[in-house]
Amino acid sequence: MQTLVCTTPGQLIYQSGIKPELTPGNAIIQIRRIGICGTDLHAFEGTQPFFNYPRILGHELAGELVEADDAPGFESGEAVTFIPYFNCGHCIACRSGKPNCCASLSVSGVHEDGGMVEYLSVPSYSLVHGNGLSFDELALVEPLSIGAHGIRRAGVQPGEWVLVIGAGPIGLGVMEFARIAGGNVIALDINASRLAFCKNRLNVKHTVLATDPDVLEQLAAITNGEMPTVVIDATGNLRAINNAFQYMAHSARYVLVGLQKGEISVSHPEFHKREGTLMSSRNATRQDFEHVIASMKNGQVDPTTYITHRVAFGQVRDEFASWLNPANGVIKAMVEVNP
């Protein structure tokens, strides 16, 4: 089978691989769609933490189940996605119901080779039923689950002001599920066209350009002087993360969904006087996947809104670098395999 390998930062090479054979406790998926996410782009740039080369990228995946061992309820030929965070099942996090932050977590396409292949072997326990969704929709369940998990971590309550920093695909998912939770969403980004996308396509009423000199004043005006009680970073940008501490209301929660390599810097007195809560949000759980699929099925989320670019698997190497250029307006690139 054909594979696409990121051999070093900035270098993608097509190679021949061996089609996986069924082994105990695993399943074989014929890949049909691959969503390109920030993790893939950062790995290509060489800025992704927890990463080694060479690596086959890709973990936003949908396909057809070829065969499976120990997968009751699943049938060959059905459309599936899977939870790409493989956990040990017995560490403190797993025992606490948080396999998404397992102490020895292995993420497909990050810690081990992922889905830029024609066929992929995954643990049977990770399979997720397609539930009538299209391959395009199924490939977007995982990134939207990241946003849903961040909102669940934040414990967003109806009527709260929720500031989402970063209007990339993950940030858009955060906004969607903040809205579904009843939050009043404010989008903050440095890219005016992405803010326009939030306003026109996601119906986000309040948007703020991060490069404006009066961001604090704008946020205060929107929130009647109180500031947001939930702040969520979806940029993974150190400057943005550090700046956002000043946007917190007294008693606010700040959730880091984005990830970067550096150290966070915060004014302890300013944070302390707010009795602020700082937390990270890593990956997602099956509960989040099920919430996203249900939200798609009942029409609360239209994931295909995000797809702005579409290419065949054989075109990815030539197109990949262009998706890093903000001028190209990429929200979500979708790769078709065996269409």
C-alpha positions as MATLAB code, in Angstrom:
seq = 'MQTLVCTTPGQLIYQSGIKPELTPGNAIIQIRRIGICGTDLHAFEGTQPFFNYPRILGHELAGELVEADDAPGFESGEAVTFIPYFNCGHCIACRSGKPNCCASLSVSGVHEDGGMVEYLSVPSYSLVHGNGLSFDELALVEPLSIGAHGIRRAGVQPGEWVLVIGAGPIGLGVMEFARIAGGNVIALDINASRLAFCKNRLNVKHTVLATDPDVLEQLAAITNGEMPTVVIDATGNLRAINNAFQYMAHSARYVLVGLQKGEISVSHPEFHKREGTLMSSRNATRQDFEHVIASMKNGQVDPTTYITHRVAFGQVRDEFASWLNPANGVIKAMVEVNP';
ca = [
       0.000    0.000    0.000;
       1.023    3.645   -0.375;
       2.020    5.704    2.647;
       3.057    9.340    3.117;
       5.916    9.835    5.579;
       7.138   13.061    7.206;
      10.836   12.172    7.257;
      12.089   15.469    8.695;
      10.500   18.902    9.232;
       9.425   20.246    5.848;
       9.836   16.923    4.041;
       7.047   14.535    2.986;
       7.816   11.414    0.934;
       5.518    8.767   -0.550;
       6.679    5.261    0.258;
       5.462    1.720   -0.228;
       4.248    0.055    2.946;
       2.957   -3.359    3.919;
      -0.790   -3.689    4.289;
      -1.432   -4.610    7.942;
      -2.713   -8.060    8.857;
      -5.336   -8.673   11.510;
      -3.897   -9.386   14.948;
      -5.650  -10.212   18.243;
      -7.522   -7.275   19.755;
      -7.114   -5.076   16.694;
      -9.107   -3.934   13.675;
      -8.195   -3.047   10.089;
      -9.691    0.124    8.581;
      -9.550    1.068    4.921;
      -8.933    4.808    5.175;
     -11.312    6.977    3.150;
     -10.822   10.475    4.600;
      -7.981   12.240    6.419;
      -8.526   15.646    8.005;
      -5.427   17.826    8.278;
      -5.072   19.360   11.719;
      -2.775   21.747   13.551;
      -0.771   18.841   14.956;
       0.056   17.699   11.413;
       0.981   21.215   10.329;
       3.143   21.816   13.425;
       4.886   18.470   12.912;
       5.666   19.501    9.346;
       7.008   22.818   10.668;
       9.048   21.087   13.381;
       7.248   22.887   16.233;
       5.116   20.020   17.582;
       5.927   18.818   21.136;
       6.106   15.066   21.871;
       7.243   14.336   18.340;
       9.916   12.230   16.610;
      10.798   11.690   12.951;
      10.244    9.924   10.641;
       6.510    9.707   11.244;
       3.374    8.935    9.262;
       1.002   11.741   10.214;
      -2.776   11.723   10.453;
      -5.309   11.058   13.198;
      -8.503   12.752   11.988;
      -9.693    9.695   10.122;
     -12.713    7.942    8.692;
     -12.944    4.728    6.771;
     -14.525    1.379    6.167;
     -14.053   -1.449    8.644;
     -12.378   -4.325    6.812;
     -12.167   -6.838    9.674;
     -11.811   -6.829   13.434;
     -11.029   -9.070   16.381;
     -12.876   -8.638   19.679;
     -15.157   -5.870   18.412;
     -18.695   -6.910   19.372;
     -21.380   -4.962   17.556;
     -19.132   -3.912   14.674;
     -19.523   -5.396   11.188;
     -17.178   -5.542    8.215;
     -18.044   -2.888    5.649;
     -19.517   -0.329    8.031;
     -18.302    3.264    8.141;
     -16.280    3.994   11.273;
     -13.946    6.431   12.910;
     -11.815    5.726   15.966;
     -10.447    7.367   19.091;
      -6.761    7.866   18.202;
      -5.452    8.100   21.780;
      -4.305    4.631   22.768;
      -4.170    4.126   26.521;
      -2.779    1.496   28.914;
      -5.987    0.950   30.875;
      -4.364    0.615   34.307;
      -2.495    3.838   35.239;
      -3.904    6.422   37.656;
      -5.497    8.437   34.844;
      -7.108    5.392   33.211;
      -8.405    4.151   36.565;
      -9.875    7.632   37.130;
     -11.830    7.503   33.871;
      -9.423    9.797   32.038;
      -7.779    7.602   29.373;
      -7.292   10.773   27.291;
      -4.344   11.705   29.553;
      -3.014    8.201   30.203;
       0.477    8.238   31.729;
       1.783    6.225   28.770;
      -0.554    7.607   26.099;
       0.294    6.917   22.471;
      -1.465    9.102   19.919;
      -1.846    7.887   16.356;
       0.135   10.101   14.002;
       2.130   11.652   16.869;
       3.768    9.046   19.088;
       3.249    6.272   16.547;
       2.538    6.105   12.824;
      -0.881    7.371   11.846;
      -3.403    7.405    9.065;
      -1.762    8.809    5.932;
      -1.966    5.289    4.575;
      -4.459    3.189    2.640;
      -5.045    0.702    5.467;
      -4.513    1.159    9.210;
      -4.532   -1.239   12.163;
      -6.028    0.196   15.374;
      -7.060   -1.317   18.719;
     -10.587   -2.659   18.500;
     -11.532   -0.823   21.709;
     -10.934    2.485   19.892;
     -13.556    1.916   17.170;
     -16.522    4.302   16.935;
     -19.671    3.532   14.935;
     -20.361    5.835   11.998;
     -24.022    6.087   12.998;
     -25.085    7.108    9.504;
     -22.643    9.997    9.141;
     -20.678   10.568    5.933;
     -16.942    9.944    5.728;
     -16.372   13.720    5.665;
     -18.379   14.130    8.853;
     -16.710   11.195   10.593;
     -13.237   12.559    9.857;
     -14.222   15.733   11.721;
     -15.542   14.020   14.860;
     -12.101   13.899   16.497;
     -11.176   17.610   16.189;
     -14.656   18.652   17.285;
     -14.332   16.291   20.258;
     -11.244   18.243   21.339;
     -13.439   21.344   21.549;
     -16.266   19.493   23.272;
     -13.842   18.154   25.885;
     -12.442   21.632   26.557;
     -15.937   22.964   27.175;
     -16.726   20.046   29.473;
     -13.513   20.737   31.392;
     -14.526   24.387   31.740;
     -17.980   23.462   33.019;
     -19.614   26.177   30.921;
     -23.014   27.242   32.286;
     -25.857   28.864   30.327;
     -25.429   32.625   30.036;
     -21.696   32.705   30.801;
     -19.342   34.797   28.723;
     -16.887   32.433   27.029;
     -13.848   33.960   25.338;
     -12.288   31.627   22.762;
      -8.837   32.702   21.616;
      -7.927   31.268   18.235;
     -10.353   30.741   15.350;
      -8.642   27.762   13.752;
     -10.468   24.423   13.446;
     -10.031   23.523   17.118;
     -11.122   26.975   18.263;
     -14.176   26.802   16.008;
     -15.134   23.505   17.629;
     -14.709   25.077   21.064;
     -17.034   27.887   19.994;
     -19.643   25.453   18.683;
     -19.807   23.465   21.896;
     -19.676   26.577   24.076;
     -22.788   27.693   22.196;
     -24.435   24.293   22.625;
     -23.700   24.498   26.373;
     -25.513   27.855   26.473;
     -22.479   30.124   26.649;
     -22.261   33.597   25.113;
     -19.277   33.243   22.792;
     -16.647   35.870   22.045;
     -14.072   35.022   19.341;
     -10.591   36.590   19.492;
      -8.060   36.117   16.691;
      -5.354   37.995   14.790;
      -6.912   37.048   11.448;
      -9.847   39.232   10.355;
     -11.024   36.750    7.723;
     -11.274   33.975   10.316;
     -13.296   36.261   12.562;
     -15.581   36.959    9.608;
     -15.969   33.187    9.188;
     -16.990   32.937   12.864;
     -19.564   35.691   12.457;
     -20.987   34.667    9.081;
     -20.796   30.869    9.219;
     -21.020   30.047   12.936;
     -23.195   33.007   13.957;
     -20.757   34.150   16.634;
     -22.161   37.532   17.597;
     -19.070   39.027   19.236;
     -15.639   39.043   17.573;
     -12.494   40.961   18.553;
      -9.347   41.436   16.488;
      -6.386   40.569   18.724;
      -4.171   43.223   17.126;
      -6.509   46.046   18.129;
      -4.969   48.333   20.779;
      -8.131   48.285   22.910;
      -8.858   44.554   23.296;
      -9.393   44.861   27.056;
     -11.808   47.732   26.578;
     -13.757   45.837   23.915;
     -14.069   42.756   26.134;
     -15.182   44.897   29.047;
     -17.828   46.582   26.905;
     -19.175   43.254   25.613;
     -19.371   41.734   29.110;
     -20.836   44.789   30.861;
     -17.536   45.476   32.575;
     -17.178   42.063   34.185;
     -14.903   40.251   31.658;
     -15.336   36.590   30.594;
     -15.811   33.953   33.273;
     -14.402   31.316   30.918;
     -11.294   31.917   28.818;
     -10.104   29.179   26.461;
      -6.883   29.265   24.467;
      -6.957   27.336   21.202;
      -3.874   28.947   19.651;
      -0.937   27.140   21.217;
       0.879   30.465   20.916;
       2.929   31.452   23.972;
       2.302   35.180   23.664;
      -1.430   34.654   23.264;
      -1.513   32.275   26.235;
       0.322   34.702   28.507;
      -1.742   37.704   27.377;
      -5.006   35.961   28.106;
      -4.574   35.921   31.884;
      -5.560   39.610   31.875;
      -8.875   38.796   30.184;
     -10.164   36.716   33.103;
     -13.074   37.885   35.227;
     -12.796   37.511   38.974;
     -13.506   33.813   39.719;
     -12.869   32.878   36.055;
     -11.635   29.555   34.678;
      -8.847   29.512   32.080;
      -8.528   26.364   29.988;
      -5.510   25.635   27.790;
      -6.598   23.559   24.814;
      -3.715   24.755   22.626;
      -0.215   23.441   23.288;
       3.226   25.015   22.890;
       6.778   24.193   23.983;
       7.638   27.103   26.285;
       6.938   28.091   29.870;
       3.848   30.048   30.884;
       4.383   33.369   32.650;
       1.700   34.918   34.850;
       1.472   37.723   37.395;
       0.744   35.786   40.549;
      -0.967   38.709   42.356;
      -3.296   39.380   39.422;
      -4.173   35.694   39.097;
      -4.460   35.194   42.845;
      -6.783   38.110   43.517;
      -9.219   36.694   40.961;
      -9.118   33.271   42.636;
      -8.640   32.056   39.102;
      -8.612   28.446   37.967;
      -6.063   27.314   35.384;
      -6.398   23.924   33.753;
      -5.305   22.052   30.672;
      -7.532   20.055   28.361;
      -5.923   17.128   26.580;
      -7.506   15.148   23.755;
     -11.032   13.797   24.373;
     -12.933   10.783   25.683;
     -15.558    8.473   24.215;
     -18.163   10.572   26.011;
     -17.012   13.595   23.991;
     -17.024   11.618   20.732;
     -20.591   10.499   21.408;
     -21.646   14.063   22.248;
     -20.179   15.328   18.962;
     -21.820   12.597   16.882;
     -25.184   13.260   18.546;
     -24.775   17.005   17.916;
     -24.076   16.312   14.239;
     -27.052   13.973   13.968;
     -29.504   16.446   15.516;
     -28.296   19.333   13.354;
     -26.646   21.419   16.064;
     -23.292   21.212   14.257;
     -22.583   21.114   10.519;
     -18.968   19.974   10.331;
     -18.725   20.206    6.553;
     -18.876   23.999    6.983;
     -15.203   23.836    7.957;
     -13.928   22.065    4.824;
     -12.336   24.720    2.612;
      -9.791   22.617    0.706;
     -10.019   19.100   -0.697;
      -7.297   17.000   -2.348;
      -6.628   13.418   -3.385;
      -4.118   11.415   -1.369;
      -1.608   11.588   -4.214;
      -1.640   15.405   -4.125;
      -0.929   15.894   -0.417;
       2.863   16.173   -0.676;
       2.646   18.985   -3.222;
      -0.153   20.877   -1.466;
       0.796   20.466    2.198;
       3.148   23.442    2.581;
       0.535   25.792    1.096;
      -1.875   24.989    3.939;
       0.504   26.739    6.338;
       0.074   30.066    4.543;
      -2.717   32.148    6.132;
      -3.248   33.898    2.812;
      -4.700   30.672    1.390;
      -7.604   30.784    3.847;
      -7.426   27.183    4.950;
      -9.865   26.260    7.693;
      -9.877   22.498    7.146;
      -8.157   20.553    4.375;
      -9.695   17.152    3.672;
      -7.791   14.341    1.956;
      -9.671   11.722   -0.025;
      -8.257    8.194   -0.028;
      -9.935    5.459   -2.077;
     -12.847    7.834   -2.870;
];
